Amino acid sequence: IGGPIKENKLFFFGAYQATITRQDPAENRTSVPTAAMVNGDFSVWNSQACRPTPLPLPQPFQNNRVDVAQLSKAAVNLVSRLPKPVDDCGLVVFGNPVKSTEHQFVGKVDYNLSAGHSMFTRYLAAFFDQPSAYELSQNVLTTPARGSNLKVNSLVFGDTYLAGSNIVNAFRVNWNRTTDRKKPASFFSAPDLGVKMWADPADYMTLAVTGGF
């Protein structure tokens, strides 16, 4: 929107735009340990109901069972923080939710002092906020992307003076400020699972499982 404030002298212009995104497609499928497995019973998970080709536990384990005392306490603690499976095979279906909000503003004022002298000022601002997927779902299986909180501010002042038929003086002053806070989701670290180690940060960790389910 824009128009004159004072005819042939003072003018204004302003604009606003917003982009709001909300999505949570349950498109990811994976397997997690079941309650039976946490209790040392791998028989159902290792049956044809869950696996086309059964893969019995190797020696010294018998009948696809493991003594609970032999399970890693840290691993069991981690399993308790995973989403609950929807079947006895450990299936989990989940999405990576997105909840982003963006606002953009721009305002401009032009002032004509005379036919050869004009001034303007312009302000532009943009704000973007997107929590991490874990903050929205509390699911540690979501993509470990960081959340983002972005703020951009820009202010410009300009003065243009026509000193003669071939002399123009243009003066510009610009101020910009940008803050972009990116932080991983805050959940837990190895010491919270019972691992005796030093962790920094104390509320975040990454874990890769090779040859898992």
PDB file of C-alpha atoms in Angstrom:
ATOM      1  CA  ILE A   1       0.000   0.000   0.000  1.00  0.00           C
ATOM      2  CA  GLY A   2       1.270   3.464  -0.783  1.00  0.00           C
ATOM      3  CA  GLY A   3       0.257   7.000  -1.605  1.00  0.00           C
ATOM      4  CA  PRO A   4       0.761  10.708  -0.884  1.00  0.00           C
ATOM      5  CA  ILE A   5       0.743  12.174   2.603  1.00  0.00           C
ATOM      6  CA  LYS A   6       1.193  15.711   1.306  1.00  0.00           C
ATOM      7  CA  GLU A   7       0.554  16.311  -2.373  1.00  0.00           C
ATOM      8  CA  ASN A   8       3.758  16.540  -4.432  1.00  0.00           C
ATOM      9  CA  LYS A   9       5.819  16.600  -1.223  1.00  0.00           C
ATOM     10  CA  LEU A  10       5.528  13.617   1.074  1.00  0.00           C
ATOM     11  CA  PHE A  11       4.799  10.009   0.083  1.00  0.00           C
ATOM     12  CA  PHE A  12       4.682   6.674   1.875  1.00  0.00           C
ATOM     13  CA  PHE A  13       4.867   3.018   0.890  1.00  0.00           C
ATOM     14  CA  GLY A  14       4.489  -0.117   2.992  1.00  0.00           C
ATOM     15  CA  ALA A  15       4.266  -3.849   2.409  1.00  0.00           C
ATOM     16  CA  TYR A  16       3.889  -7.023   4.443  1.00  0.00           C
ATOM     17  CA  GLN A  17       4.311 -10.665   3.541  1.00  0.00           C
ATOM     18  CA  ALA A  18       3.916 -13.806   5.655  1.00  0.00           C
ATOM     19  CA  THR A  19       4.793 -17.413   4.937  1.00  0.00           C
ATOM     20  CA  ILE A  20       3.413 -19.981   7.372  1.00  0.00           C
ATOM     21  CA  THR A  21       4.256 -23.660   6.905  1.00  0.00           C
ATOM     22  CA  ARG A  22       2.739 -26.519   8.856  1.00  0.00           C
ATOM     23  CA  GLN A  23       3.451 -30.101   7.826  1.00  0.00           C
ATOM     24  CA  ASP A  24       3.888 -33.462   9.510  1.00  0.00           C
ATOM     25  CA  PRO A  25       3.891 -36.277   6.931  1.00  0.00           C
ATOM     26  CA  ALA A  26       4.260 -39.732   8.502  1.00  0.00           C
ATOM     27  CA  GLU A  27       6.492 -40.999   5.709  1.00  0.00           C
ATOM     28  CA  ASN A  28       9.426 -42.598   7.547  1.00  0.00           C
ATOM     29  CA  ARG A  29       9.434 -46.245   8.595  1.00  0.00           C
ATOM     30  CA  THR A  30      12.009 -47.884  10.812  1.00  0.00           C
ATOM     31  CA  SER A  31      12.321 -50.543  13.513  1.00  0.00           C
ATOM     32  CA  VAL A  32      13.071 -50.161  17.190  1.00  0.00           C
ATOM     33  CA  PRO A  33      13.573 -52.796  19.902  1.00  0.00           C
ATOM     34  CA  THR A  34      10.311 -54.190  21.261  1.00  0.00           C
ATOM     35  CA  ALA A  35       9.378 -54.732  24.888  1.00  0.00           C
ATOM     36  CA  ALA A  36      10.030 -58.457  24.419  1.00  0.00           C
ATOM     37  CA  MET A  37      13.549 -57.741  23.150  1.00  0.00           C
ATOM     38  CA  VAL A  38      14.265 -55.489  26.121  1.00  0.00           C
ATOM     39  CA  ASN A  39      13.286 -58.486  28.261  1.00  0.00           C
ATOM     40  CA  GLY A  40      15.766 -60.639  26.359  1.00  0.00           C
ATOM     41  CA  ASP A  41      13.271 -62.425  24.066  1.00  0.00           C
ATOM     42  CA  PHE A  42      14.186 -62.050  20.358  1.00  0.00           C
ATOM     43  CA  SER A  43      12.062 -64.984  19.151  1.00  0.00           C
ATOM     44  CA  VAL A  44       9.170 -62.979  17.661  1.00  0.00           C
ATOM     45  CA  TRP A  45      11.456 -60.415  16.029  1.00  0.00           C
ATOM     46  CA  ASN A  46      13.461 -63.294  14.540  1.00  0.00           C
ATOM     47  CA  SER A  47      10.424 -65.187  13.232  1.00  0.00           C
ATOM     48  CA  GLN A  48       9.117 -65.240   9.661  1.00  0.00           C
ATOM     49  CA  ALA A  49       6.314 -62.936  10.771  1.00  0.00           C
ATOM     50  CA  CYS A  50       8.901 -60.162  11.076  1.00  0.00           C
ATOM     51  CA  ARG A  51      11.773 -61.287   8.843  1.00  0.00           C
ATOM     52  CA  PRO A  52      11.639 -63.019   5.428  1.00  0.00           C
ATOM     53  CA  THR A  53      14.796 -64.869   6.395  1.00  0.00           C
ATOM     54  CA  PRO A  54      15.185 -65.625  10.112  1.00  0.00           C
ATOM     55  CA  LEU A  55      18.562 -64.748  11.562  1.00  0.00           C
ATOM     56  CA  PRO A  56      18.976 -66.698  14.821  1.00  0.00           C
ATOM     57  CA  LEU A  57      21.126 -65.154  17.515  1.00  0.00           C
ATOM     58  CA  PRO A  58      24.633 -66.676  17.397  1.00  0.00           C
ATOM     59  CA  GLN A  59      26.287 -68.688  20.112  1.00  0.00           C
ATOM     60  CA  PRO A  60      26.384 -68.617  23.064  1.00  0.00           C
ATOM     61  CA  PHE A  61      22.732 -67.478  22.980  1.00  0.00           C
ATOM     62  CA  GLN A  62      20.075 -70.186  22.935  1.00  0.00           C
ATOM     63  CA  ASN A  63      16.538 -70.091  21.505  1.00  0.00           C
ATOM     64  CA  ASN A  64      16.879 -66.443  20.480  1.00  0.00           C
ATOM     65  CA  ARG A  65      17.027 -65.355  24.094  1.00  0.00           C
ATOM     66  CA  VAL A  66      19.503 -63.180  25.921  1.00  0.00           C
ATOM     67  CA  ASP A  67      20.022 -62.942  29.646  1.00  0.00           C
ATOM     68  CA  VAL A  68      18.683 -59.528  30.633  1.00  0.00           C
ATOM     69  CA  ALA A  69      21.739 -59.025  32.824  1.00  0.00           C
ATOM     70  CA  GLN A  70      23.893 -59.053  29.676  1.00  0.00           C
ATOM     71  CA  LEU A  71      22.046 -56.184  28.032  1.00  0.00           C
ATOM     72  CA  SER A  72      23.724 -52.802  28.138  1.00  0.00           C
ATOM     73  CA  LYS A  73      21.978 -50.621  30.710  1.00  0.00           C
ATOM     74  CA  ALA A  74      22.713 -47.555  28.598  1.00  0.00           C
ATOM     75  CA  ALA A  75      21.115 -49.243  25.574  1.00  0.00           C
ATOM     76  CA  VAL A  76      18.027 -50.193  27.586  1.00  0.00           C
ATOM     77  CA  ASN A  77      17.764 -46.608  28.864  1.00  0.00           C
ATOM     78  CA  LEU A  78      18.011 -45.343  25.292  1.00  0.00           C
ATOM     79  CA  VAL A  79      15.279 -47.732  24.123  1.00  0.00           C
ATOM     80  CA  SER A  80      12.964 -46.349  26.812  1.00  0.00           C
ATOM     81  CA  ARG A  81      13.274 -42.930  25.139  1.00  0.00           C
ATOM     82  CA  LEU A  82      12.395 -44.207  21.651  1.00  0.00           C
ATOM     83  CA  PRO A  83       8.841 -44.135  20.300  1.00  0.00           C
ATOM     84  CA  LYS A  84       6.762 -47.229  21.001  1.00  0.00           C
ATOM     85  CA  PRO A  85       6.429 -49.669  18.089  1.00  0.00           C
ATOM     86  CA  VAL A  86       3.037 -50.278  16.519  1.00  0.00           C
ATOM     87  CA  ASP A  87       3.497 -54.048  16.212  1.00  0.00           C
ATOM     88  CA  ASP A  88       5.469 -56.951  17.688  1.00  0.00           C
ATOM     89  CA  CYS A  89       8.134 -56.564  14.980  1.00  0.00           C
ATOM     90  CA  GLY A  90       9.177 -53.124  16.224  1.00  0.00           C
ATOM     91  CA  LEU A  91       7.723 -51.043  13.371  1.00  0.00           C
ATOM     92  CA  VAL A  92       7.649 -47.289  13.920  1.00  0.00           C
ATOM     93  CA  VAL A  93       6.088 -44.832  11.453  1.00  0.00           C
ATOM     94  CA  PHE A  94       6.911 -41.171  11.967  1.00  0.00           C
ATOM     95  CA  GLY A  95       7.462 -37.854  10.218  1.00  0.00           C
ATOM     96  CA  ASN A  96       9.746 -34.859  10.519  1.00  0.00           C
ATOM     97  CA  PRO A  97       7.309 -32.083  11.439  1.00  0.00           C
ATOM     98  CA  VAL A  98       7.855 -28.537  10.197  1.00  0.00           C
ATOM     99  CA  LYS A  99       6.322 -25.512  11.888  1.00  0.00           C
ATOM    100  CA  SER A 100       7.915 -22.431  10.394  1.00  0.00           C
ATOM    101  CA  THR A 101       6.645 -18.856  10.478  1.00  0.00           C
ATOM    102  CA  GLU A 102       8.130 -16.000   8.460  1.00  0.00           C
ATOM    103  CA  HIS A 103       7.170 -12.310   8.487  1.00  0.00           C
ATOM    104  CA  GLN A 104       8.589  -9.597   6.223  1.00  0.00           C
ATOM    105  CA  PHE A 105       7.933  -5.857   6.521  1.00  0.00           C
ATOM    106  CA  VAL A 106       9.078  -2.896   4.448  1.00  0.00           C
ATOM    107  CA  GLY A 107       8.229   0.779   4.836  1.00  0.00           C
ATOM    108  CA  LYS A 108       9.462   3.806   2.892  1.00  0.00           C
ATOM    109  CA  VAL A 109       8.897   7.571   3.102  1.00  0.00           C
ATOM    110  CA  ASP A 110       9.931  10.017   0.348  1.00  0.00           C
ATOM    111  CA  TYR A 111      10.121  13.769   0.846  1.00  0.00           C
ATOM    112  CA  ASN A 112      10.663  16.337  -1.892  1.00  0.00           C
ATOM    113  CA  LEU A 113      12.074  19.502  -0.392  1.00  0.00           C
ATOM    114  CA  SER A 114      12.284  21.128  -3.827  1.00  0.00           C
ATOM    115  CA  ALA A 115      12.624  20.238  -7.492  1.00  0.00           C
ATOM    116  CA  GLY A 116      16.342  19.549  -6.972  1.00  0.00           C
ATOM    117  CA  HIS A 117      16.406  18.170  -3.439  1.00  0.00           C
ATOM    118  CA  SER A 118      14.796  14.967  -2.145  1.00  0.00           C
ATOM    119  CA  MET A 119      15.190  12.650   0.828  1.00  0.00           C
ATOM    120  CA  PHE A 120      13.951   9.198   1.725  1.00  0.00           C
ATOM    121  CA  THR A 121      14.108   6.663   4.523  1.00  0.00           C
ATOM    122  CA  ARG A 122      13.405   2.959   4.282  1.00  0.00           C
ATOM    123  CA  TYR A 123      13.028   0.262   6.937  1.00  0.00           C
ATOM    124  CA  LEU A 124      13.029  -3.447   6.187  1.00  0.00           C
ATOM    125  CA  ALA A 125      12.560  -6.284   8.677  1.00  0.00           C
ATOM    126  CA  ALA A 126      12.346 -10.060   8.339  1.00  0.00           C
ATOM    127  CA  PHE A 127      11.673 -12.600  11.080  1.00  0.00           C
ATOM    128  CA  PHE A 128      11.849 -16.370  10.688  1.00  0.00           C
ATOM    129  CA  ASP A 129      11.214 -18.937  13.393  1.00  0.00           C
ATOM    130  CA  GLN A 130      11.348 -22.719  13.069  1.00  0.00           C
ATOM    131  CA  PRO A 131      11.705 -25.046  16.057  1.00  0.00           C
ATOM    132  CA  SER A 132      13.649 -28.257  15.617  1.00  0.00           C
ATOM    133  CA  ALA A 133      11.619 -31.344  14.723  1.00  0.00           C
ATOM    134  CA  TYR A 134      12.315 -32.876  18.141  1.00  0.00           C
ATOM    135  CA  GLU A 135      10.815 -29.880  19.952  1.00  0.00           C
ATOM    136  CA  LEU A 136       7.579 -30.509  18.048  1.00  0.00           C
ATOM    137  CA  SER A 137       7.407 -34.296  18.221  1.00  0.00           C
ATOM    138  CA  GLN A 138       9.595 -35.294  21.191  1.00  0.00           C
ATOM    139  CA  ASN A 139      10.797 -38.105  18.925  1.00  0.00           C
ATOM    140  CA  VAL A 140      14.564 -38.667  18.918  1.00  0.00           C
ATOM    141  CA  LEU A 141      14.297 -40.453  15.557  1.00  0.00           C
ATOM    142  CA  THR A 142      13.475 -37.236  13.727  1.00  0.00           C
ATOM    143  CA  THR A 143      16.098 -35.588  11.569  1.00  0.00           C
ATOM    144  CA  PRO A 144      18.592 -33.906  13.921  1.00  0.00           C
ATOM    145  CA  ALA A 145      18.236 -30.563  12.185  1.00  0.00           C
ATOM    146  CA  ARG A 146      18.731 -27.461  14.274  1.00  0.00           C
ATOM    147  CA  GLY A 147      15.990 -25.011  14.963  1.00  0.00           C
ATOM    148  CA  SER A 148      16.333 -21.487  13.613  1.00  0.00           C
ATOM    149  CA  ASN A 149      15.372 -18.081  14.925  1.00  0.00           C
ATOM    150  CA  LEU A 150      16.379 -15.382  12.442  1.00  0.00           C
ATOM    151  CA  LYS A 151      15.897 -11.623  12.793  1.00  0.00           C
ATOM    152  CA  VAL A 152      16.972  -9.121  10.139  1.00  0.00           C
ATOM    153  CA  ASN A 153      16.635  -5.340  10.457  1.00  0.00           C
ATOM    154  CA  SER A 154      17.765  -2.761   7.912  1.00  0.00           C
ATOM    155  CA  LEU A 155      17.388   1.024   7.979  1.00  0.00           C
ATOM    156  CA  VAL A 156      18.466   3.370   5.172  1.00  0.00           C
ATOM    157  CA  PHE A 157      18.474   7.145   4.899  1.00  0.00           C
ATOM    158  CA  GLY A 158      19.209   8.893   1.611  1.00  0.00           C
ATOM    159  CA  ASP A 159      19.587  12.475   0.463  1.00  0.00           C
ATOM    160  CA  THR A 160      19.880  13.520  -3.178  1.00  0.00           C
ATOM    161  CA  TYR A 161      20.740  17.118  -4.093  1.00  0.00           C
ATOM    162  CA  LEU A 162      20.973  18.533  -7.588  1.00  0.00           C
ATOM    163  CA  ALA A 163      23.687  21.201  -7.287  1.00  0.00           C
ATOM    164  CA  GLY A 164      23.711  22.104 -10.966  1.00  0.00           C
ATOM    165  CA  SER A 165      22.913  20.883 -14.448  1.00  0.00           C
ATOM    166  CA  ASN A 166      25.812  18.411 -14.276  1.00  0.00           C
ATOM    167  CA  ILE A 167      26.453  17.991 -10.531  1.00  0.00           C
ATOM    168  CA  VAL A 168      24.494  15.623  -8.297  1.00  0.00           C
ATOM    169  CA  ASN A 169      25.315  14.862  -4.672  1.00  0.00           C
ATOM    170  CA  ALA A 170      23.932  11.572  -3.357  1.00  0.00           C
ATOM    171  CA  PHE A 171      24.344  10.716   0.328  1.00  0.00           C
ATOM    172  CA  ARG A 172      23.375   7.321   1.828  1.00  0.00           C
ATOM    173  CA  VAL A 173      23.563   5.926   5.361  1.00  0.00           C
ATOM    174  CA  ASN A 174      22.713   2.298   5.981  1.00  0.00           C
ATOM    175  CA  TRP A 175      22.330   0.323   9.236  1.00  0.00           C
ATOM    176  CA  ASN A 176      21.899  -3.450   9.305  1.00  0.00           C
ATOM    177  CA  ARG A 177      21.526  -5.903  12.150  1.00  0.00           C
ATOM    178  CA  THR A 178      21.109  -9.668  11.797  1.00  0.00           C
ATOM    179  CA  THR A 179      20.799 -12.285  14.522  1.00  0.00           C
ATOM    180  CA  ASP A 180      20.479 -15.960  13.686  1.00  0.00           C
ATOM    181  CA  ARG A 181      20.168 -18.335  16.600  1.00  0.00           C
ATOM    182  CA  LYS A 182      20.633 -21.966  15.589  1.00  0.00           C
ATOM    183  CA  LYS A 183      20.644 -24.563  18.320  1.00  0.00           C
ATOM    184  CA  PRO A 184      20.106 -28.321  18.282  1.00  0.00           C
ATOM    185  CA  ALA A 185      17.129 -29.654  20.151  1.00  0.00           C
ATOM    186  CA  SER A 186      17.646 -30.076  23.867  1.00  0.00           C
ATOM    187  CA  PHE A 187      17.016 -33.651  24.979  1.00  0.00           C
ATOM    188  CA  PHE A 188      19.674 -35.844  26.656  1.00  0.00           C
ATOM    189  CA  SER A 189      23.300 -36.934  26.468  1.00  0.00           C
ATOM    190  CA  ALA A 190      25.268 -40.107  27.196  1.00  0.00           C
ATOM    191  CA  PRO A 191      25.587 -39.491  30.971  1.00  0.00           C
ATOM    192  CA  ASP A 192      21.784 -39.324  31.181  1.00  0.00           C
ATOM    193  CA  LEU A 193      21.736 -42.891  29.827  1.00  0.00           C
ATOM    194  CA  GLY A 194      24.168 -44.109  32.469  1.00  0.00           C
ATOM    195  CA  VAL A 195      27.420 -43.760  30.513  1.00  0.00           C
ATOM    196  CA  LYS A 196      30.181 -42.443  32.749  1.00  0.00           C
ATOM    197  CA  MET A 197      31.734 -39.791  30.559  1.00  0.00           C
ATOM    198  CA  TRP A 198      31.984 -36.049  30.173  1.00  0.00           C
ATOM    199  CA  ALA A 199      29.542 -34.501  27.722  1.00  0.00           C
ATOM    200  CA  ASP A 200      29.413 -31.020  26.237  1.00  0.00           C
ATOM    201  CA  PRO A 201      26.781 -29.875  25.543  1.00  0.00           C
ATOM    202  CA  ALA A 202      25.085 -31.701  28.378  1.00  0.00           C
ATOM    203  CA  ASP A 203      21.694 -31.914  26.651  1.00  0.00           C
ATOM    204  CA  TYR A 204      22.559 -33.206  23.190  1.00  0.00           C
ATOM    205  CA  MET A 205      24.187 -36.173  21.486  1.00  0.00           C
ATOM    206  CA  THR A 206      24.368 -37.950  18.159  1.00  0.00           C
ATOM    207  CA  LEU A 207      24.340 -41.714  17.826  1.00  0.00           C
ATOM    208  CA  ALA A 208      24.941 -43.902  14.783  1.00  0.00           C
ATOM    209  CA  VAL A 209      24.014 -47.595  14.858  1.00  0.00           C
ATOM    210  CA  THR A 210      25.836 -49.744  12.317  1.00  0.00           C
ATOM    211  CA  GLY A 211      24.265 -53.052  11.356  1.00  0.00           C
ATOM    212  CA  GLY A 212      21.110 -52.312  13.340  1.00  0.00           C
ATOM    213  CA  PHE A 213      17.581 -53.497  12.697  1.00  0.00           C
TER     214      PHE A 213
END
